[in-house]
């Protein structure tokens, strides 16, 4: 249905989408999640050419949107879009907002547009508000009207750009309920959302976007329970990450310590906790890992919600849990690490070793 | 880390300030190994130390052995609480003398 190849979008020198690749098939419900500012909305807006890509290809039913022969308006009609901010015409009644597109663009008769519009309002539970003006509606009701208006154009796919972000929390569920119903009816949808439970329940596939690419994708059960990428995991667990690559014993340890301290203090860790983070990192790197690895990627994660601090050491080299070492020379560092951590998990993935440590609070 | 020394007869006071870690421990190790054989009392002043790791602990342990081998004594003075925790968690409080 939609094929995206090497999609790129720049605003001046700012690269928002770097290299997005995706295949979207009919009937799929794709939730796009990720931190703010990582190009989720821009991706959606590129799909229907509200933003013109600066590179790559988007093919809709085999037609390349960037080709001069592509009928953008026709292709855009296949893709309905629901915005964060509703975008209803305030001088038109609810039913008129819905009828406008079908009458003017699909050349439907007034009666046809009205009948279809009323049926759609029924679907979103707002038939009784047909003659109301948008200003008389709550935020949730406005968004449900906006969804009905989008459906009135009989789109093949609906793109939702953070449909609940502008809503009072009490109104989020009524909009999500409408989207759920559309999902049950088999509507193809792409939804940029921060509602993780909703994304998990409704989606057939989840895209985690970060750094201008689809960083990780997969079925929701996998993405939400066992994401493969550390960034995905950190995002889902609301963990802030600090990363550092230490190569060889002569790396800039002063910079590492200074940055660790700044990161930890930003997340309100006290002096003792900062010291413990630095101590575990030092013991791991200098006493346990450098004898086995030339370069070690360190990630320190702070969960602002749970107050947990986690350390991840990722390195290539021979397999084996460094904490299971029994050499006398490493006894002291292992003792310090065991005293300061409450959980250690070693795993091997391909040629890389990963050791995850949870610090005692 | 700053290391300063004061010798009074057979008693040497080594005052440390800063972090005693992988990068600074070799310098302390060098200085402690070079202690004159006539020194029989070594005081390590930790009042201005704010961090110690296993690399530092090893150097202190080696100094303790060195002093023991010459029938001398070594004490650690003014260890701040945060640093004392590391001595405690490693069991060094059972081996070393603190004043």
mmCIF file of N, CA and C in Angstrom, chain A residues 5-137:
data_model
loop_
_atom_site.group_PDB
_atom_site.id
_atom_site.type_symbol
_atom_site.label_atom_id
_atom_site.label_comp_id
_atom_site.label_asym_id
_atom_site.label_seq_id
_atom_site.Cartn_x
_atom_site.Cartn_y
_atom_site.Cartn_z
ATOM 1 N N UNK A 5 11.093 4.641 1.090
ATOM 2 C CA UNK A 5 12.499 4.253 0.889
ATOM 3 C C UNK A 5 13.426 5.441 1.129
ATOM 4 N N UNK A 6 14.286 5.281 2.074
ATOM 5 C CA UNK A 6 15.344 6.268 2.348
ATOM 6 C C UNK A 6 14.792 7.691 2.459
ATOM 7 N N UNK A 7 13.660 7.814 3.087
ATOM 8 C CA UNK A 7 13.016 9.133 3.216
ATOM 9 C C UNK A 7 13.891 10.071 4.052
ATOM 10 N N UNK A 8 14.058 11.260 3.532
ATOM 11 C CA UNK A 8 14.863 12.273 4.229
ATOM 12 C C UNK A 8 14.102 13.590 4.216
ATOM 13 N N UNK A 9 14.161 14.296 5.336
ATOM 14 C CA UNK A 9 13.556 15.621 5.393
ATOM 15 C C UNK A 9 14.446 16.533 6.224
ATOM 16 N N UNK A 10 14.848 17.618 5.595
ATOM 17 C CA UNK A 10 15.660 18.612 6.296
ATOM 18 C C UNK A 10 14.890 19.911 6.351
ATOM 19 N N UNK A 11 15.058 20.640 7.427
ATOM 20 C CA UNK A 11 14.587 22.026 7.510
ATOM 21 C C UNK A 11 15.844 22.873 7.633
ATOM 22 N N UNK A 12 16.263 23.469 6.541
ATOM 23 C CA UNK A 12 17.544 24.175 6.536
ATOM 24 C C UNK A 12 18.655 23.162 6.754
ATOM 25 N N UNK A 13 19.471 23.410 7.769
ATOM 26 C CA UNK A 13 20.560 22.471 8.062
ATOM 27 C C UNK A 13 20.130 21.375 9.037
ATOM 28 N N UNK A 14 18.906 21.508 9.540
ATOM 29 C CA UNK A 14 18.442 20.538 10.537
ATOM 30 C C UNK A 14 17.846 19.310 9.858
ATOM 31 N N UNK A 15 18.455 18.162 10.142
ATOM 32 C CA UNK A 15 17.957 16.914 9.562
ATOM 33 C C UNK A 15 16.934 16.325 10.521
ATOM 34 N N UNK A 16 15.684 16.261 10.101
ATOM 35 C CA UNK A 16 14.636 15.712 10.967
ATOM 36 C C UNK A 16 14.430 14.226 10.665
ATOM 37 N N UNK A 17 14.364 13.904 9.392
ATOM 38 C CA UNK A 17 14.293 12.493 8.987
ATOM 39 C C UNK A 17 15.569 12.167 8.220
ATOM 40 N N UNK A 18 16.256 11.149 8.675
ATOM 41 C CA UNK A 18 17.575 10.867 8.099
ATOM 42 C C UNK A 18 17.505 9.770 7.041
ATOM 43 N N UNK A 19 16.830 8.673 7.388
ATOM 44 C CA UNK A 19 16.764 7.551 6.461
ATOM 45 C C UNK A 19 15.635 6.628 6.933
ATOM 46 N N UNK A 20 14.415 7.011 6.555
ATOM 47 C CA UNK A 20 13.262 6.245 7.027
ATOM 48 C C UNK A 20 12.841 5.257 5.940
ATOM 49 N N UNK A 21 12.722 4.014 6.342
ATOM 50 C CA UNK A 21 12.298 2.968 5.413
ATOM 51 C C UNK A 21 11.154 2.196 6.057
ATOM 52 N N UNK A 22 10.088 1.964 5.268
ATOM 53 C CA UNK A 22 8.953 1.234 5.842
ATOM 54 C C UNK A 22 8.053 0.694 4.731
ATOM 55 N N UNK A 23 7.376 -0.386 5.055
ATOM 56 C CA UNK A 23 6.335 -0.947 4.187
ATOM 57 C C UNK A 23 5.064 -0.979 5.007
ATOM 58 N N UNK A 24 4.030 -0.352 4.497
ATOM 59 C CA UNK A 24 2.763 -0.353 5.239
ATOM 60 C C UNK A 24 1.722 -1.059 4.365
ATOM 61 N N UNK A 25 1.134 -2.110 4.900
ATOM 62 C CA UNK A 25 0.161 -2.893 4.133
ATOM 63 C C UNK A 25 -1.255 -2.570 4.581
ATOM 64 N N UNK A 26 -2.197 -2.905 3.695
ATOM 65 C CA UNK A 26 -3.601 -2.642 4.007
ATOM 66 C C UNK A 26 -4.012 -3.399 5.270
ATOM 67 N N UNK A 27 -4.793 -2.756 6.105
ATOM 68 C CA UNK A 27 -5.298 -3.388 7.315
ATOM 69 C C UNK A 27 -4.375 -3.246 8.509
ATOM 70 N N UNK A 28 -3.184 -2.724 8.286
ATOM 71 C CA UNK A 28 -2.252 -2.575 9.406
ATOM 72 C C UNK A 28 -2.623 -1.380 10.276
ATOM 73 N N UNK A 29 -2.337 -1.513 11.546
ATOM 74 C CA UNK A 29 -2.502 -0.390 12.475
ATOM 75 C C UNK A 29 -1.133 -0.170 13.100
ATOM 76 N N UNK A 30 -0.514 0.906 12.675
ATOM 77 C CA UNK A 30 0.857 1.147 13.091
ATOM 78 C C UNK A 30 0.915 2.325 14.056
ATOM 79 N N UNK A 31 1.421 2.066 15.242
ATOM 80 C CA UNK A 31 1.637 3.162 16.190
ATOM 81 C C UNK A 31 3.075 3.618 16.068
ATOM 82 N N UNK A 32 3.239 4.932 16.020
ATOM 83 C CA UNK A 32 4.587 5.489 15.947
ATOM 84 C C UNK A 32 4.867 6.156 17.280
ATOM 85 N N UNK A 33 5.856 5.622 17.976
ATOM 86 C CA UNK A 33 6.184 6.155 19.292
ATOM 87 C C UNK A 33 7.624 6.659 19.280
ATOM 88 N N UNK A 34 7.974 7.408 20.296
ATOM 89 C CA UNK A 34 9.350 7.902 20.395
ATOM 90 C C UNK A 34 9.381 9.258 21.071
ATOM 91 N N UNK A 35 10.573 9.682 21.451
ATOM 92 C CA UNK A 35 10.697 10.977 22.136
ATOM 93 C C UNK A 35 10.251 12.127 21.241
ATOM 94 N N UNK A 36 9.936 13.246 21.859
ATOM 95 C CA UNK A 36 9.564 14.435 21.097
ATOM 96 C C UNK A 36 10.737 14.886 20.243
ATOM 97 N N UNK A 37 10.407 15.414 19.082
ATOM 98 C CA UNK A 37 11.449 15.985 18.229
ATOM 99 C C UNK A 37 12.251 14.968 17.444
ATOM 100 N N UNK A 38 11.711 13.762 17.302
ATOM 101 C CA UNK A 38 12.471 12.743 16.568
ATOM 102 C C UNK A 38 11.879 12.489 15.180
ATOM 103 N N UNK A 39 10.935 13.328 14.770
ATOM 104 C CA UNK A 39 10.461 13.262 13.384
ATOM 105 C C UNK A 39 9.197 12.464 13.160
ATOM 106 N N UNK A 40 8.492 12.095 14.234
ATOM 107 C CA UNK A 40 7.290 11.266 14.061
ATOM 108 C C UNK A 40 6.214 11.991 13.238
ATOM 109 N N UNK A 41 5.910 13.209 13.672
ATOM 110 C CA UNK A 41 4.873 13.979 12.965
ATOM 111 C C UNK A 41 5.335 14.350 11.566
ATOM 112 N N UNK A 42 6.603 14.688 11.430
ATOM 113 C CA UNK A 42 7.137 15.046 10.109
ATOM 114 C C UNK A 42 7.019 13.858 9.161
ATOM 115 N N UNK A 43 7.259 12.673 9.691
ATOM 116 C CA UNK A 43 7.121 11.456 8.876
ATOM 117 C C UNK A 43 5.694 11.351 8.329
ATOM 118 N N UNK A 44 4.702 11.510 9.234
ATOM 119 C CA UNK A 44 3.307 11.432 8.788
ATOM 120 C C UNK A 44 3.012 12.510 7.749
ATOM 121 N N UNK A 45 3.492 13.719 8.016
ATOM 122 C CA UNK A 45 3.198 14.839 7.122
ATOM 123 C C UNK A 45 3.890 14.663 5.765
ATOM 124 N N UNK A 46 4.994 13.956 5.744
ATOM 125 C CA UNK A 46 5.642 13.662 4.458
ATOM 126 C C UNK A 46 4.828 12.638 3.665
ATOM 127 N N UNK A 47 4.195 11.708 4.393
ATOM 128 C CA UNK A 47 3.449 10.659 3.698
ATOM 129 C C UNK A 47 2.351 11.238 2.819
ATOM 130 N N UNK A 48 1.688 12.293 3.297
ATOM 131 C CA UNK A 48 0.647 12.870 2.436
ATOM 132 C C UNK A 48 1.072 14.226 1.850
ATOM 133 N N UNK A 49 2.368 14.429 1.864
ATOM 134 C CA UNK A 49 2.965 15.605 1.208
ATOM 135 C C UNK A 49 2.528 16.939 1.796
ATOM 136 N N UNK A 50 2.137 16.923 3.075
ATOM 137 C CA UNK A 50 1.980 18.216 3.743
ATOM 138 C C UNK A 50 3.365 18.807 3.951
ATOM 139 N N UNK A 51 4.355 17.947 4.041
ATOM 140 C CA UNK A 51 5.758 18.358 3.999
ATOM 141 C C UNK A 51 6.386 17.674 2.799
ATOM 142 N N UNK A 52 7.142 18.427 2.041
ATOM 143 C CA UNK A 52 7.786 17.825 0.876
ATOM 144 C C UNK A 52 9.127 17.219 1.294
ATOM 145 N N UNK A 53 9.317 15.923 1.088
ATOM 146 C CA UNK A 53 10.591 15.302 1.477
ATOM 147 C C UNK A 53 11.757 15.933 0.713
ATOM 148 N N UNK A 54 12.915 15.917 1.339
ATOM 149 C CA UNK A 54 14.114 16.426 0.645
ATOM 150 C C UNK A 54 14.937 15.287 0.067
ATOM 151 N N UNK A 55 14.497 14.056 0.290
ATOM 152 C CA UNK A 55 15.190 12.925 -0.303
ATOM 153 C C UNK A 55 14.385 11.658 -0.125
ATOM 154 N N UNK A 56 14.698 10.632 -0.908
ATOM 155 C CA UNK A 56 14.024 9.349 -0.788
ATOM 156 C C UNK A 56 12.737 9.286 -1.575
ATOM 157 N N UNK A 57 12.028 8.195 -1.385
ATOM 158 C CA UNK A 57 10.816 7.939 -2.160
ATOM 159 C C UNK A 57 9.663 7.523 -1.263
ATOM 160 N N UNK A 58 8.471 7.952 -1.657
ATOM 161 C CA UNK A 58 7.251 7.428 -1.033
ATOM 162 C C UNK A 58 6.375 6.927 -2.171
ATOM 163 N N UNK A 59 6.056 5.653 -2.142
ATOM 164 C CA UNK A 59 5.197 5.088 -3.179
ATOM 165 C C UNK A 59 3.859 4.710 -2.565
ATOM 166 N N UNK A 60 2.793 5.223 -3.134
ATOM 167 C CA UNK A 60 1.452 4.881 -2.670
ATOM 168 C C UNK A 60 0.798 4.058 -3.773
ATOM 169 N N UNK A 61 0.484 2.826 -3.451
ATOM 170 C CA UNK A 61 -0.033 1.881 -4.452
ATOM 171 C C UNK A 61 0.838 1.899 -5.700
ATOM 172 N N UNK A 62 2.124 1.946 -5.498
ATOM 173 C CA UNK A 62 3.075 1.874 -6.609
ATOM 174 C C UNK A 62 3.392 3.198 -7.276
ATOM 175 N N UNK A 63 2.665 4.267 -6.908
ATOM 176 C CA UNK A 63 2.897 5.568 -7.544
ATOM 177 C C UNK A 63 3.858 6.388 -6.689
ATOM 178 N N UNK A 64 4.919 6.854 -7.301
ATOM 179 C CA UNK A 64 5.933 7.639 -6.595
ATOM 180 C C UNK A 64 5.427 9.078 -6.428
ATOM 181 N N UNK A 65 5.273 9.490 -5.156
ATOM 182 C CA UNK A 65 4.733 10.834 -4.895
ATOM 183 C C UNK A 65 5.642 11.940 -5.440
ATOM 184 N N UNK A 66 6.921 11.638 -5.569
ATOM 185 C CA UNK A 66 7.845 12.689 -5.999
ATOM 186 C C UNK A 66 7.915 12.817 -7.524
ATOM 187 N N UNK A 67 7.272 11.889 -8.241
ATOM 188 C CA UNK A 67 7.348 11.989 -9.700
ATOM 189 C C UNK A 67 6.423 13.113 -10.179
ATOM 190 N N UNK A 68 6.822 13.722 -11.246
ATOM 191 C CA UNK A 68 6.063 14.885 -11.738
ATOM 192 C C UNK A 68 4.667 14.476 -12.207
ATOM 193 N N UNK A 69 4.499 13.220 -12.567
ATOM 194 C CA UNK A 69 3.191 12.789 -13.078
ATOM 195 C C UNK A 69 2.224 12.395 -11.954
ATOM 196 N N UNK A 70 2.717 12.343 -10.713
ATOM 197 C CA UNK A 70 1.857 11.912 -9.598
ATOM 198 C C UNK A 70 0.787 12.963 -9.312
ATOM 199 N N UNK A 71 -0.453 12.499 -9.191
ATOM 200 C CA UNK A 71 -1.558 13.404 -8.853
ATOM 201 C C UNK A 71 -1.643 13.464 -7.321
ATOM 202 N N UNK A 72 -0.924 14.438 -6.764
ATOM 203 C CA UNK A 72 -0.814 14.532 -5.306
ATOM 204 C C UNK A 72 -2.184 14.666 -4.642
ATOM 205 N N UNK A 73 -3.048 15.477 -5.232
ATOM 206 C CA UNK A 73 -4.361 15.718 -4.611
ATOM 207 C C UNK A 73 -5.175 14.428 -4.542
ATOM 208 N N UNK A 74 -5.092 13.640 -5.616
ATOM 209 C CA UNK A 74 -5.821 12.377 -5.661
ATOM 210 C C UNK A 74 -5.240 11.386 -4.638
ATOM 211 N N UNK A 75 -3.911 11.335 -4.621
ATOM 212 C CA UNK A 75 -3.257 10.431 -3.674
ATOM 213 C C UNK A 75 -3.528 10.863 -2.234
ATOM 214 N N UNK A 76 -3.575 12.181 -2.044
ATOM 215 C CA UNK A 76 -3.812 12.693 -0.695
ATOM 216 C C UNK A 76 -5.213 12.342 -0.207
ATOM 217 N N UNK A 77 -6.154 12.258 -1.145
ATOM 218 C CA UNK A 77 -7.524 11.883 -0.769
ATOM 219 C C UNK A 77 -7.584 10.482 -0.189
ATOM 220 N N UNK A 78 -6.609 9.656 -0.591
ATOM 221 C CA UNK A 78 -6.587 8.287 -0.059
ATOM 222 C C UNK A 78 -6.114 8.270 1.390
ATOM 223 N N UNK A 79 -5.462 9.371 1.774
ATOM 224 C CA UNK A 79 -4.862 9.408 3.113
ATOM 225 C C UNK A 79 -5.506 10.501 3.954
ATOM 226 N N UNK A 80 -6.421 10.101 4.813
ATOM 227 C CA UNK A 80 -7.021 11.084 5.706
ATOM 228 C C UNK A 80 -6.051 11.419 6.814
ATOM 229 N N UNK A 81 -6.182 12.631 7.323
ATOM 230 C CA UNK A 81 -5.276 12.993 8.412
ATOM 231 C C UNK A 81 -6.047 13.642 9.552
ATOM 232 N N UNK A 82 -5.772 13.192 10.743
ATOM 233 C CA UNK A 82 -6.380 13.782 11.939
ATOM 234 C C UNK A 82 -5.264 14.475 12.715
ATOM 235 N N UNK A 83 -5.474 15.759 12.974
ATOM 236 C CA UNK A 83 -4.428 16.569 13.592
ATOM 237 C C UNK A 83 -4.635 16.676 15.101
ATOM 238 N N UNK A 84 -3.577 17.075 15.747
ATOM 239 C CA UNK A 84 -3.629 17.305 17.199
ATOM 240 C C UNK A 84 -4.642 18.405 17.529
ATOM 241 N N UNK A 85 -4.710 19.414 16.654
ATOM 242 C CA UNK A 85 -5.482 20.610 16.983
ATOM 243 C C UNK A 85 -6.823 20.697 16.234
ATOM 244 N N UNK A 86 -7.387 19.551 15.842
ATOM 245 C CA UNK A 86 -8.745 19.416 15.285
ATOM 246 C C UNK A 86 -8.919 20.096 13.922
ATOM 247 N N UNK A 87 -8.564 21.392 13.837
ATOM 248 C CA UNK A 87 -8.676 22.149 12.582
ATOM 249 C C UNK A 87 -10.082 22.124 11.980
ATOM 250 N N UNK A 88 -11.092 22.325 12.823
ATOM 251 C CA UNK A 88 -12.466 22.430 12.312
ATOM 252 C C UNK A 88 -12.740 23.886 11.935
ATOM 253 N N UNK A 89 -13.628 24.088 10.979
ATOM 254 C CA UNK A 89 -14.048 25.458 10.631
ATOM 255 C C UNK A 89 -15.054 25.919 11.683
ATOM 256 N N UNK A 90 -14.685 26.954 12.404
ATOM 257 C CA UNK A 90 -15.541 27.366 13.527
ATOM 258 C C UNK A 90 -16.844 28.038 13.066
ATOM 259 N N UNK A 91 -16.863 28.542 11.824
ATOM 260 C CA UNK A 91 -18.081 29.213 11.357
ATOM 261 C C UNK A 91 -19.068 28.232 10.728
ATOM 262 N N UNK A 92 -18.681 26.974 10.646
ATOM 263 C CA UNK A 92 -19.585 25.960 10.085
ATOM 264 C C UNK A 92 -20.067 25.030 11.194
ATOM 265 N N UNK A 93 -21.314 24.557 11.039
ATOM 266 C CA UNK A 93 -21.828 23.589 11.994
ATOM 267 C C UNK A 93 -21.073 22.263 11.836
ATOM 268 N N UNK A 94 -21.207 21.407 12.830
ATOM 269 C CA UNK A 94 -20.506 20.119 12.822
ATOM 270 C C UNK A 94 -20.775 19.362 11.523
ATOM 271 N N UNK A 95 -22.060 19.242 11.166
ATOM 272 C CA UNK A 95 -22.401 18.451 9.965
ATOM 273 C C UNK A 95 -21.851 19.119 8.707
ATOM 274 N N UNK A 96 -21.820 20.453 8.713
ATOM 275 C CA UNK A 96 -21.280 21.165 7.540
ATOM 276 C C UNK A 96 -19.776 20.941 7.409
ATOM 277 N N UNK A 97 -19.105 20.890 8.544
ATOM 278 C CA UNK A 97 -17.667 20.579 8.508
ATOM 279 C C UNK A 97 -17.441 19.226 7.840
ATOM 280 N N UNK A 98 -18.312 18.283 8.157
ATOM 281 C CA UNK A 98 -18.125 16.929 7.621
ATOM 282 C C UNK A 98 -18.520 16.852 6.148
ATOM 283 N N UNK A 99 -19.536 17.626 5.770
ATOM 284 C CA UNK A 99 -20.052 17.558 4.386
ATOM 285 C C UNK A 99 -19.134 18.293 3.396
ATOM 286 N N UNK A 100 -18.372 19.228 3.892
ATOM 287 C CA UNK A 100 -17.603 20.122 3.007
ATOM 288 C C UNK A 100 -16.711 19.368 2.014
ATOM 289 N N UNK A 101 -15.935 18.461 2.506
ATOM 290 C CA UNK A 101 -15.005 17.716 1.642
ATOM 291 C C UNK A 101 -15.739 16.869 0.611
ATOM 292 N N UNK A 102 -16.661 16.018 1.050
ATOM 293 C CA UNK A 102 -17.375 15.171 0.080
ATOM 294 C C UNK A 102 -18.111 15.987 -0.988
ATOM 295 N N UNK A 103 -18.686 17.114 -0.589
ATOM 296 C CA UNK A 103 -19.434 17.928 -1.574
ATOM 297 C C UNK A 103 -18.491 18.587 -2.581
ATOM 298 N N UNK A 104 -17.424 19.179 -2.073
ATOM 299 C CA UNK A 104 -16.572 19.977 -2.958
ATOM 300 C C UNK A 104 -15.521 19.143 -3.687
ATOM 301 N N UNK A 105 -15.026 18.122 -3.042
ATOM 302 C CA UNK A 105 -13.942 17.360 -3.682
ATOM 303 C C UNK A 105 -14.418 16.040 -4.292
ATOM 304 N N UNK A 106 -15.365 15.375 -3.612
ATOM 305 C CA UNK A 106 -15.859 14.096 -4.155
ATOM 306 C C UNK A 106 -17.105 14.290 -5.010
ATOM 307 N N UNK A 107 -17.572 15.545 -5.116
ATOM 308 C CA UNK A 107 -18.748 15.891 -5.954
ATOM 309 C C UNK A 107 -19.996 15.112 -5.539
ATOM 310 N N UNK A 108 -20.112 14.892 -4.233
ATOM 311 C CA UNK A 108 -21.330 14.220 -3.770
ATOM 312 C C UNK A 108 -22.457 15.238 -3.668
ATOM 313 N N UNK A 109 -23.694 14.731 -3.804
ATOM 314 C CA UNK A 109 -24.821 15.650 -3.652
ATOM 315 C C UNK A 109 -24.930 16.048 -2.188
ATOM 316 N N UNK A 110 -25.622 17.159 -1.924
ATOM 317 C CA UNK A 110 -25.775 17.637 -0.563
ATOM 318 C C UNK A 110 -26.421 16.573 0.312
ATOM 319 N N UNK A 111 -27.461 15.908 -0.255
ATOM 320 C CA UNK A 111 -28.191 14.890 0.504
ATOM 321 C C UNK A 111 -27.295 13.693 0.819
ATOM 322 N N UNK A 112 -26.518 13.289 -0.200
ATOM 323 C CA UNK A 112 -25.606 12.159 0.005
ATOM 324 C C UNK A 112 -24.589 12.489 1.106
ATOM 325 N N UNK A 113 -24.029 13.687 0.980
ATOM 326 C CA UNK A 113 -23.000 14.106 1.951
ATOM 327 C C UNK A 113 -23.620 14.200 3.345
ATOM 328 N N UNK A 114 -24.854 14.675 3.411
ATOM 329 C CA UNK A 114 -25.522 14.813 4.712
ATOM 330 C C UNK A 114 -25.780 13.432 5.322
ATOM 331 N N UNK A 115 -26.334 12.528 4.510
ATOM 332 C CA UNK A 115 -26.660 11.189 5.020
ATOM 333 C C UNK A 115 -25.394 10.468 5.510
ATOM 334 N N UNK A 116 -24.353 10.550 4.682
ATOM 335 C CA UNK A 116 -23.093 9.886 5.065
ATOM 336 C C UNK A 116 -22.512 10.548 6.308
ATOM 337 N N UNK A 117 -22.615 11.869 6.371
ATOM 338 C CA UNK A 117 -22.091 12.615 7.516
ATOM 339 C C UNK A 117 -22.819 12.246 8.796
ATOM 340 N N UNK A 118 -24.132 12.136 8.719
ATOM 341 C CA UNK A 118 -24.900 11.776 9.916
ATOM 342 C C UNK A 118 -24.553 10.355 10.376
ATOM 343 N N UNK A 119 -24.361 9.461 9.386
ATOM 344 C CA UNK A 119 -23.987 8.080 9.740
ATOM 345 C C UNK A 119 -22.633 8.069 10.463
ATOM 346 N N UNK A 120 -21.742 8.912 9.980
ATOM 347 C CA UNK A 120 -20.412 8.962 10.619
ATOM 348 C C UNK A 120 -20.498 9.577 12.009
ATOM 349 N N UNK A 121 -21.322 10.590 12.145
ATOM 350 C CA UNK A 121 -21.495 11.198 13.475
ATOM 351 C C UNK A 121 -22.073 10.175 14.448
ATOM 352 N N UNK A 122 -22.946 9.330 13.912
ATOM 353 C CA UNK A 122 -23.499 8.246 14.727
ATOM 354 C C UNK A 122 -22.353 7.331 15.191
ATOM 355 N N UNK A 123 -21.477 7.039 14.266
ATOM 356 C CA UNK A 123 -20.338 6.149 14.568
ATOM 357 C C UNK A 123 -19.468 6.706 15.685
ATOM 358 N N UNK A 124 -19.286 8.019 15.676
ATOM 359 C CA UNK A 124 -18.418 8.607 16.706
ATOM 360 C C UNK A 124 -19.227 9.111 17.917
ATOM 361 N N UNK A 125 -20.515 8.767 17.909
ATOM 362 C CA UNK A 125 -21.355 9.068 19.068
ATOM 363 C C UNK A 125 -21.739 10.525 19.200
ATOM 364 N N UNK A 126 -21.816 11.250 18.066
ATOM 365 C CA UNK A 126 -22.114 12.672 18.160
ATOM 366 C C UNK A 126 -23.252 13.101 17.231
ATOM 367 N N UNK A 127 -24.154 12.184 16.924
ATOM 368 C CA UNK A 127 -25.258 12.536 16.029
ATOM 369 C C UNK A 127 -26.065 13.702 16.604
ATOM 370 N N UNK A 128 -26.145 13.738 17.912
ATOM 371 C CA UNK A 128 -26.916 14.796 18.554
ATOM 372 C C UNK A 128 -26.266 16.172 18.479
ATOM 373 N N UNK A 129 -25.046 16.243 18.029
ATOM 374 C CA UNK A 129 -24.321 17.528 17.954
ATOM 375 C C UNK A 129 -24.185 18.015 16.508
ATOM 376 N N UNK A 130 -24.918 17.395 15.582
ATOM 377 C CA UNK A 130 -24.754 17.725 14.161
ATOM 378 C C UNK A 130 -24.923 19.216 13.886
ATOM 379 N N UNK A 131 -25.851 19.836 14.586
ATOM 380 C CA UNK A 131 -26.146 21.238 14.297
ATOM 381 C C UNK A 131 -25.392 22.206 15.229
ATOM 382 N N UNK A 132 -24.551 21.662 16.037
ATOM 383 C CA UNK A 132 -23.782 22.532 16.944
ATOM 384 C C UNK A 132 -22.584 23.117 16.209
ATOM 385 N N UNK A 133 -22.048 24.192 16.765
ATOM 386 C CA UNK A 133 -20.811 24.770 16.211
ATOM 387 C C UNK A 133 -19.622 24.236 17.022
ATOM 388 N N UNK A 134 -18.473 24.151 16.398
ATOM 389 C CA UNK A 134 -17.317 23.585 17.098
ATOM 390 C C UNK A 134 -17.058 24.212 18.464
ATOM 391 N N UNK A 135 -17.287 25.518 18.581
ATOM 392 C CA UNK A 135 -16.997 26.172 19.860
ATOM 393 C C UNK A 135 -17.912 25.702 20.993
ATOM 394 N N UNK A 136 -18.994 25.028 20.617
ATOM 395 C CA UNK A 136 -19.923 24.519 21.634
ATOM 396 C C UNK A 136 -19.532 23.109 22.101
ATOM 397 N N UNK A 137 -18.469 22.592 21.533
ATOM 398 C CA UNK A 137 -18.061 21.213 21.855
ATOM 399 C C UNK A 137 -16.841 21.183 22.771
#
